[in-house]
mmCIF file of C-alpha atoms in Angstrom:
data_model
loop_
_atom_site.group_PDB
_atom_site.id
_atom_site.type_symbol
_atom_site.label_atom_id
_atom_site.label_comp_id
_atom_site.label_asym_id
_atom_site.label_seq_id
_atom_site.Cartn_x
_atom_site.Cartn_y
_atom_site.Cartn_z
ATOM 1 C CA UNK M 16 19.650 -34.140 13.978
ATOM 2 C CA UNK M 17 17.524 -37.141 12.511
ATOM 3 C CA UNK M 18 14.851 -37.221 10.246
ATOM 4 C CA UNK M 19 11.448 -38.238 12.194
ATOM 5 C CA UNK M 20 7.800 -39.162 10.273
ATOM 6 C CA UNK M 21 4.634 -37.142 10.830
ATOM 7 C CA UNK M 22 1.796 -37.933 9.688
ATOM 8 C CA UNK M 23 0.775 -35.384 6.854
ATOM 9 C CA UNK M 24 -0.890 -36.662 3.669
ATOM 10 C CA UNK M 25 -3.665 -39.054 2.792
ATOM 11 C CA UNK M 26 -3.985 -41.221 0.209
ATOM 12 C CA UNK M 27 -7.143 -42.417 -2.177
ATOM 13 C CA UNK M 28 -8.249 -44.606 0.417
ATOM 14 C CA UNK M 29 -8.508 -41.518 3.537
ATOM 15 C CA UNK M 30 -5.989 -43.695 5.111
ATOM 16 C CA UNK M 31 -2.886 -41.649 6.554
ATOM 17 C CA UNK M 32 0.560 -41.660 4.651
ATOM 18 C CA UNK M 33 3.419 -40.840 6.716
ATOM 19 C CA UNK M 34 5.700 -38.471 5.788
ATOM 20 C CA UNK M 35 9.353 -36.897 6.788
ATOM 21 C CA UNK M 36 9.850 -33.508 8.825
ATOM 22 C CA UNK M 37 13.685 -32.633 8.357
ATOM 23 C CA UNK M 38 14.940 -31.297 11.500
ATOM 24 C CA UNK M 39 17.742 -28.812 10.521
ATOM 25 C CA UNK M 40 21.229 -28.511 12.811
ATOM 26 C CA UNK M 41 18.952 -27.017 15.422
ATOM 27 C CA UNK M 42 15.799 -28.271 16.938
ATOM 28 C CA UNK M 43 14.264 -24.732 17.307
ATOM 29 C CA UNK M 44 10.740 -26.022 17.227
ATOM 30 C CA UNK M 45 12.088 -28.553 19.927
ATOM 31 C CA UNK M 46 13.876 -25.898 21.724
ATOM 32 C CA UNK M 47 11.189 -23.559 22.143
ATOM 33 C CA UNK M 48 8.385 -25.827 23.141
ATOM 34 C CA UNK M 49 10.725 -27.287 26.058
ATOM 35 C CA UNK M 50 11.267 -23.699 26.905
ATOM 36 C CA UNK M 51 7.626 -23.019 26.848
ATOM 37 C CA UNK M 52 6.691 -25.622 29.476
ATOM 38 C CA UNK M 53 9.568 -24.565 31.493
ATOM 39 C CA UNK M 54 8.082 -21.117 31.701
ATOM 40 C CA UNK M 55 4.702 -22.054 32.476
ATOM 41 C CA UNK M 56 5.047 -24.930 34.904
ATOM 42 C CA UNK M 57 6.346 -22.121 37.401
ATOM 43 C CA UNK M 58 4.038 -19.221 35.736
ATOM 44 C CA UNK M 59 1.290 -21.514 36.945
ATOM 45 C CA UNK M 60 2.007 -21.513 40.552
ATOM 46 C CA UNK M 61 2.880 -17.541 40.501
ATOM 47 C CA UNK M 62 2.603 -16.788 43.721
ATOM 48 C CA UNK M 63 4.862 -19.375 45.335
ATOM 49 C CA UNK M 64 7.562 -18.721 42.161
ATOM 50 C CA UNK M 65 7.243 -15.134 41.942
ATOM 51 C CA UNK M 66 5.062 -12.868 44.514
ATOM 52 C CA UNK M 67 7.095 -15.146 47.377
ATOM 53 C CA UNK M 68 10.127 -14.093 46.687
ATOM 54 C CA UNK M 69 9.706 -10.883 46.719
ATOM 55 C CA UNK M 70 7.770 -10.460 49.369
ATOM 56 C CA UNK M 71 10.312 -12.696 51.355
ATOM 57 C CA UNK M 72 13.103 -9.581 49.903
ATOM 58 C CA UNK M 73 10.798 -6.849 50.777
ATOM 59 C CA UNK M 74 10.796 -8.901 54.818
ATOM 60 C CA UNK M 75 15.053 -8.875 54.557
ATOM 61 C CA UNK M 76 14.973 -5.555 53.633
ATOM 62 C CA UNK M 77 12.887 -3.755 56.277
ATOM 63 C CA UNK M 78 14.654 -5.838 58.744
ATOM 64 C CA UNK M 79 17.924 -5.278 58.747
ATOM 65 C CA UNK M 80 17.343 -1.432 57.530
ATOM 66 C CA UNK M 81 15.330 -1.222 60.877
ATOM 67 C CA UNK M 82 18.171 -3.119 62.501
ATOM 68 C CA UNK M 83 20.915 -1.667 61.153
ATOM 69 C CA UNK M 84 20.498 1.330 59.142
ATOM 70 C CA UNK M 85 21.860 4.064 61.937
ATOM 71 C CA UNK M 86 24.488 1.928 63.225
ATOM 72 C CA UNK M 87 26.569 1.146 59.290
ATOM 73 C CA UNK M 88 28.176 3.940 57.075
ATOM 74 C CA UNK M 89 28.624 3.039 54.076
ATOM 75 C CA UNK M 90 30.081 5.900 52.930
ATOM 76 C CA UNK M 91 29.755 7.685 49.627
ATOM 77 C CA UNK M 92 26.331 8.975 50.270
ATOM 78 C CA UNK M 93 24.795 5.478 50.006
ATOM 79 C CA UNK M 94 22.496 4.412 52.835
ATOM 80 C CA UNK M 95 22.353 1.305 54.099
ATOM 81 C CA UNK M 96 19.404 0.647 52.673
ATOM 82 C CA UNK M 97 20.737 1.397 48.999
ATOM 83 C CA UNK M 98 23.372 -1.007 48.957
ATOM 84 C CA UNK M 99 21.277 -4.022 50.763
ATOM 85 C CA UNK M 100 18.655 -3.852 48.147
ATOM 86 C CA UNK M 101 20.628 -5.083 44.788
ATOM 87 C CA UNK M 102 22.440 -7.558 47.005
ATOM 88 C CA UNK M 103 19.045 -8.841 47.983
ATOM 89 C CA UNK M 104 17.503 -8.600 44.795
ATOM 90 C CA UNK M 105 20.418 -10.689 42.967
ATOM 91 C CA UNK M 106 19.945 -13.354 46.002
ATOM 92 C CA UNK M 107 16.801 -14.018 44.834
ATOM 93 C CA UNK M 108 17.315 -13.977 41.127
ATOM 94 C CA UNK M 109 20.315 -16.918 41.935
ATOM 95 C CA UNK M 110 17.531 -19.185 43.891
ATOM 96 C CA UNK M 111 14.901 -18.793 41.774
ATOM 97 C CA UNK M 112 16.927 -19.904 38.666
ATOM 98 C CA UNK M 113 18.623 -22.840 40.687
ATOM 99 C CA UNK M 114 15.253 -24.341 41.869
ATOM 100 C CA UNK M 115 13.666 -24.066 38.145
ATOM 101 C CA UNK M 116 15.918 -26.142 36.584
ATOM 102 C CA UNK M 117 16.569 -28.276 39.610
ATOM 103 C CA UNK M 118 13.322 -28.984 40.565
ATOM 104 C CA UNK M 119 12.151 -29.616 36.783
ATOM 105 C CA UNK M 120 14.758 -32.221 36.371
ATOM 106 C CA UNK M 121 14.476 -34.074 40.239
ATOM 107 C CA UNK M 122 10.392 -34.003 39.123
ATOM 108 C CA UNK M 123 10.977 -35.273 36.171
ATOM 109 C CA UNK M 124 13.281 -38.290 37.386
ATOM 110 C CA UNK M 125 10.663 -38.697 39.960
ATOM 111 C CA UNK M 126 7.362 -39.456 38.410
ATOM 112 C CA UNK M 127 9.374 -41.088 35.697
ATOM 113 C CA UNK M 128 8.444 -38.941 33.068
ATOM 114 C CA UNK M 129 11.877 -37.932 32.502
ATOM 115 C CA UNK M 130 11.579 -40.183 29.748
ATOM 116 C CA UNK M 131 9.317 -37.149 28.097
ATOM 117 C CA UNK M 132 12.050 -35.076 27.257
ATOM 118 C CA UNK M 133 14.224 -37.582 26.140
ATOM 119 C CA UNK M 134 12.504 -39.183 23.709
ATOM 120 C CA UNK M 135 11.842 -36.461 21.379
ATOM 121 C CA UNK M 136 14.804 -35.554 18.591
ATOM 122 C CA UNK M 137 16.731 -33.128 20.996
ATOM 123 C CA UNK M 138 20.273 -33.635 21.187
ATOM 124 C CA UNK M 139 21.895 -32.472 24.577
ATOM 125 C CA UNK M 140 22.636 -28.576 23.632
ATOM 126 C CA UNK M 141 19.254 -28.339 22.836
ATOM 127 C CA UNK M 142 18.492 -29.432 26.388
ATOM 128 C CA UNK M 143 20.689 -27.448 28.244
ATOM 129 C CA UNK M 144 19.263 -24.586 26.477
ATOM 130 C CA UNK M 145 15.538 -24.950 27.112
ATOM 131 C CA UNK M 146 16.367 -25.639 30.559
ATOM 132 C CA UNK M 147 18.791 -23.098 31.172
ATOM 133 C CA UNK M 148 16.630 -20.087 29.291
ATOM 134 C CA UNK M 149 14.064 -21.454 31.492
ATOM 135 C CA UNK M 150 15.990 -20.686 34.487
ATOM 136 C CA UNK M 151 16.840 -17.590 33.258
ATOM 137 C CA UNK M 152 13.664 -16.325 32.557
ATOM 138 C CA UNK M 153 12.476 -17.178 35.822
ATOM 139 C CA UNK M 154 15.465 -15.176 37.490
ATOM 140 C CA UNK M 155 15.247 -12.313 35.407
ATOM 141 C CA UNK M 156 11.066 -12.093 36.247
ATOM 142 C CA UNK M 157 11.795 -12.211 39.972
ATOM 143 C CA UNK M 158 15.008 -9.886 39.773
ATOM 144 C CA UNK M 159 12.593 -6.907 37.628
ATOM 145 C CA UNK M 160 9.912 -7.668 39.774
ATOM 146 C CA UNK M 161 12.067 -7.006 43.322
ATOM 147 C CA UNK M 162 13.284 -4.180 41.945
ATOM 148 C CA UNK M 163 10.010 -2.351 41.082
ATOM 149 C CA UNK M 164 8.786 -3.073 44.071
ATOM 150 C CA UNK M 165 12.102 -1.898 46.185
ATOM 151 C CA UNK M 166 12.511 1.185 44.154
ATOM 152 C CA UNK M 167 8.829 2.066 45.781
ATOM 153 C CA UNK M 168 11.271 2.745 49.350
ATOM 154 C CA UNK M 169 14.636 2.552 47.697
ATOM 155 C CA UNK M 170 16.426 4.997 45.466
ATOM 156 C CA UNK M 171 18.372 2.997 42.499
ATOM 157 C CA UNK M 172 20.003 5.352 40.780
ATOM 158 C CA UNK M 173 20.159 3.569 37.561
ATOM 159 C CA UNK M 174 23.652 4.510 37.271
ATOM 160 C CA UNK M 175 24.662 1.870 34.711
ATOM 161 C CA UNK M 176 21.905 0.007 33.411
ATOM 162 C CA UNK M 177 23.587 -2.277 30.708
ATOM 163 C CA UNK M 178 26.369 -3.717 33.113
ATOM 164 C CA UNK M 179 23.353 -4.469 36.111
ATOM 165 C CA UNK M 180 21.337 -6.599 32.891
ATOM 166 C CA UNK M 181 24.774 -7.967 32.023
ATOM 167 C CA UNK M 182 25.141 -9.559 35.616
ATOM 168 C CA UNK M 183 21.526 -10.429 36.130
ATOM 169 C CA UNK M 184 21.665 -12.710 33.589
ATOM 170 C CA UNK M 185 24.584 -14.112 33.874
ATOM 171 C CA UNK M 186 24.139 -15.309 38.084
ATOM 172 C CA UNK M 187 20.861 -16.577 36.652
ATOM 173 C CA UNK M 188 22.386 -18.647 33.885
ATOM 174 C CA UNK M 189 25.455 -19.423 36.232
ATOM 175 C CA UNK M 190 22.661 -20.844 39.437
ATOM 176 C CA UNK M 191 20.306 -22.222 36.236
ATOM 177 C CA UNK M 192 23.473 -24.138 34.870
ATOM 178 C CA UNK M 193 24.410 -25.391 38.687
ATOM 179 C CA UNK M 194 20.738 -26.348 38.982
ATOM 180 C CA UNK M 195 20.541 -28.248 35.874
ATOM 181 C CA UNK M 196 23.930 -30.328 37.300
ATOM 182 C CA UNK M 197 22.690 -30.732 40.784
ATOM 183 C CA UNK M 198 19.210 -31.969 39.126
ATOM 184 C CA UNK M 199 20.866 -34.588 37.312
ATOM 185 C CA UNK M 200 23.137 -36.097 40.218
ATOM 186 C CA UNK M 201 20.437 -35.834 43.077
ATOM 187 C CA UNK M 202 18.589 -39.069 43.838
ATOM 188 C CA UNK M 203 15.773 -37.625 46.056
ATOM 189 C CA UNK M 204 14.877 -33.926 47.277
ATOM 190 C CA UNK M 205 17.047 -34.037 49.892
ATOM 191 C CA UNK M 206 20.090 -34.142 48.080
ATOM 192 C CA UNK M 207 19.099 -30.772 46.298
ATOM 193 C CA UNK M 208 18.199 -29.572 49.728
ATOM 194 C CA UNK M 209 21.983 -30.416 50.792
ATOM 195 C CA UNK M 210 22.574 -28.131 47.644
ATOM 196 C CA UNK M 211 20.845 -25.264 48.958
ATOM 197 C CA UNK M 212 21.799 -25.243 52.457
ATOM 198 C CA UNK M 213 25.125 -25.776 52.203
ATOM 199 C CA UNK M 214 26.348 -24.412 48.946
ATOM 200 C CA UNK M 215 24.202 -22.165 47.533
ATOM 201 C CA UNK M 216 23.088 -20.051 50.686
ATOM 202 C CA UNK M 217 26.189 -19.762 52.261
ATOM 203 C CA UNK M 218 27.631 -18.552 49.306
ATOM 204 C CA UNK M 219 25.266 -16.061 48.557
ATOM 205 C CA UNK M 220 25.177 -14.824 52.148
ATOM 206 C CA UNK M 221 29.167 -14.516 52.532
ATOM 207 C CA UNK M 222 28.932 -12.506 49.146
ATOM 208 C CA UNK M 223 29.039 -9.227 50.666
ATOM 209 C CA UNK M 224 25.151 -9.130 50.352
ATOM 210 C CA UNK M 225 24.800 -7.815 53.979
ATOM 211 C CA UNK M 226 27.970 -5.708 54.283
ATOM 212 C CA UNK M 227 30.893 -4.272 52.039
ATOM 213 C CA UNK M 228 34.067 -7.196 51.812
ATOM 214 C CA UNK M 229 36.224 -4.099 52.407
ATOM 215 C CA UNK M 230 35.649 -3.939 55.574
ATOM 216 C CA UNK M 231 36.927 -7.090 56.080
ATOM 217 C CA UNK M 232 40.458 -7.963 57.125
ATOM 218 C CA UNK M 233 43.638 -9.486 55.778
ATOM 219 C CA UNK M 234 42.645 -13.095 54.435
ATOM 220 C CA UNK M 235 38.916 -13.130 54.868
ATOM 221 C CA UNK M 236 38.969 -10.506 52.693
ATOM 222 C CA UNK M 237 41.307 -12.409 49.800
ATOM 223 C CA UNK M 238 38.739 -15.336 50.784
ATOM 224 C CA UNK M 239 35.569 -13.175 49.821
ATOM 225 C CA UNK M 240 37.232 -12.065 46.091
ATOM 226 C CA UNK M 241 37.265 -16.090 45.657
ATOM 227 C CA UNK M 242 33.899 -16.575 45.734
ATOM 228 C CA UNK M 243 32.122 -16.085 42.520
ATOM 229 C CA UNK M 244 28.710 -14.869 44.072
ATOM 230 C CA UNK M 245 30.273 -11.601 45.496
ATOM 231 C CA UNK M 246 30.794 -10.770 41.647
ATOM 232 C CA UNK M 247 27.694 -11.672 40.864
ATOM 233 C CA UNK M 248 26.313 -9.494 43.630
ATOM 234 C CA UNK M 249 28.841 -6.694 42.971
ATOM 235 C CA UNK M 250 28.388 -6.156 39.379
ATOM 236 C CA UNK M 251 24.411 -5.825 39.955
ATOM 237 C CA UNK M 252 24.987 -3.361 42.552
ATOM 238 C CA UNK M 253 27.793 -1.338 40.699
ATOM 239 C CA UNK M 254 24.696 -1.252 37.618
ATOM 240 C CA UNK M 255 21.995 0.019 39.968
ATOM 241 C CA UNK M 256 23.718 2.240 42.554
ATOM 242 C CA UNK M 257 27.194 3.317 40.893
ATOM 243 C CA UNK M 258 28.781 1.203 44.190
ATOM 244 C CA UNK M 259 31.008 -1.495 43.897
ATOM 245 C CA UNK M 260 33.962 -3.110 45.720
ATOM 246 C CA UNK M 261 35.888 -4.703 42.721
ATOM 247 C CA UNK M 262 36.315 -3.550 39.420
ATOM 248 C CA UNK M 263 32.925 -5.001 36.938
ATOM 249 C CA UNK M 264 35.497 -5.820 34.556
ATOM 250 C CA UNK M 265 36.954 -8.516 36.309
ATOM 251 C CA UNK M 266 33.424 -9.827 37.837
ATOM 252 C CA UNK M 267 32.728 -9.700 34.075
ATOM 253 C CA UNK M 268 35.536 -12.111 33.223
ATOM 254 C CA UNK M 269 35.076 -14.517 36.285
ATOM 255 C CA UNK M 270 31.342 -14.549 34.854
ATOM 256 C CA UNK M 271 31.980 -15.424 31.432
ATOM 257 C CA UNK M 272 34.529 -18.307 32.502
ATOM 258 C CA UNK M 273 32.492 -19.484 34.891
ATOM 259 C CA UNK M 274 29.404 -20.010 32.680
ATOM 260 C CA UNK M 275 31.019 -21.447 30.009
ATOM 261 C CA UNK M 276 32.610 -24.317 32.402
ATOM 262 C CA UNK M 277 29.467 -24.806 33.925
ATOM 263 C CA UNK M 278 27.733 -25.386 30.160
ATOM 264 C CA UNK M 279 30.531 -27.502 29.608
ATOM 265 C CA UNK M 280 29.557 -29.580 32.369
ATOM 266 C CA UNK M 281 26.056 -29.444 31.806
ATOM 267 C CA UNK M 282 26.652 -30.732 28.373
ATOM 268 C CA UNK M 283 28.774 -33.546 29.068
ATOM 269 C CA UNK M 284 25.900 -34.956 31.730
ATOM 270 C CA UNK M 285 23.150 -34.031 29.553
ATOM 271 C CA UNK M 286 25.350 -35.956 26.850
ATOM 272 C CA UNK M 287 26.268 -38.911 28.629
ATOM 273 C CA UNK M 288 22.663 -39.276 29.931
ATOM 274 C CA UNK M 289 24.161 -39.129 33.784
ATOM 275 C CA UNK M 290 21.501 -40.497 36.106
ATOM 276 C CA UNK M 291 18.301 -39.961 33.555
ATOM 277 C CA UNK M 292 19.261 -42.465 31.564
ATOM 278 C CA UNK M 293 18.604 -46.232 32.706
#
């Protein structure tokens, strides 16, 4: 990174001498203050960020439990109730990190202060990682906080706690990294809305959220294992129940390739400047 002056010293005269701050290979004092506003533009609206969401869970849950609880087997000793909840809980995680970092960016480009984050001396994977932590952290805070709250009427057995962190944070960073992209290439909210509705949702709801892919036949079933959000979905659930309808290893390797595309991506915009840059 480049040198930039700050004003430091004075001379015999009181009259302020500029001065250099070396900024090493990594911004981190850049970094961290990006990430900083990040977490408390949405920590100051709480209740629409946070408490929503999981209140909006809590509604999806005592629905379709109502609804449907007597009428599925699941099998294994898992009620229906048990494997809905960490299919609902990821759900929210994934669009509350996609509408951080999309909304922060389509905001940004909006009032025009866009300009505000790139003038200072971050270089593009400094961006993408304030934005995308930001994302993160705001999954992560919804995902514990559903969870507490569910375990109040659902049982989660905690069977594997390391691989359910594992795939929390990386649907978050996958849906932060997609939201950072779709940011950058929408014009106006609707495009983001065209996003939501018809990628990210029916994704997340043909995931297996609702019911086990096994149960589905032939292709539709070689369809589901294509979809990256039923791994996302599956690996949480595996973590939190012991339940899961691939093996975690191979959600885990889907995962990690398709993060590091998507930061790939996300670099190359952020890089070129694509649509933030006049």
């Amino acid at each position: 990174m480049s040198d930039r002056p700050f004003v430091s010293n004075l001379n015999e005269n009181s009259i302020p001498v500029p001065s250099v701050r070396r900024v090493g290979v990594v911004n981190w004092i850049g970094v961290w203050t990006l990430y900083e506003k990040e977490v408390r533009r949405f920590l100051k609206v709480i209740t629409q960020t946070v408490f929503a969401p999981v209140v909006t869970s809590l509604l999806f849950l005592a629905i379709f439990t109502l609804a449907l609880q007597r009428s599925i087997d699941i099998g294994g000793g898992i009620s229906y109730s048990e494997f809905l909840a960490p299919g609902l809980v990821v759900m929210a995680m994934m669009q509350n990190a996609f509408a951080n970092t999309s909304s922060s960016i389509m905001i940004s480009k909006v009032q025009g202060n866009i300009v505000d984050v790139l003038m200072p001396p971050l270089g593009p994977g400094e961006l993408l990682a304030a934005f995308a932590l930001g994302g993160v952290t705001r999954g992560l805070i919804v995902g514990v906080s559903t969870v507490i709250t569910m375990s109040l009427a659902v049982g989660f057995h905690a069977a594997h706690w390391p691989v359910a962190i594992f795939f929390a944070v990386s649907a978050s960073l996958a849906l932060a990294l997609i939201g950072i992209a779709a940011g950058m290439w929408a014009e106006k909210f609707d495009h983001l809305s065209s996003v939501t509705n018809f990628v990210i949702q029916p994704l997340a709801f043909l995931s297996g959220t609702f019911y086990s892919i096994d149960r589905l036949p032939g292709i539709w079933n070689q369809i589901a294992h294509l979809n990256p959000f039923f791994y996302m979905i599956d690996g949480v659930r595996y973590g939190l129940i012991g339940w899961s309808d691939s093996d975690p290893l191979i959600g885990a390797a889907v995962l990690t390739v398709m993060n590091a595309a998507l930061m790939g991506l996300c670099y190359l915009l952020l890089k070129r400047g694509y649509k933030i840059r006049s």
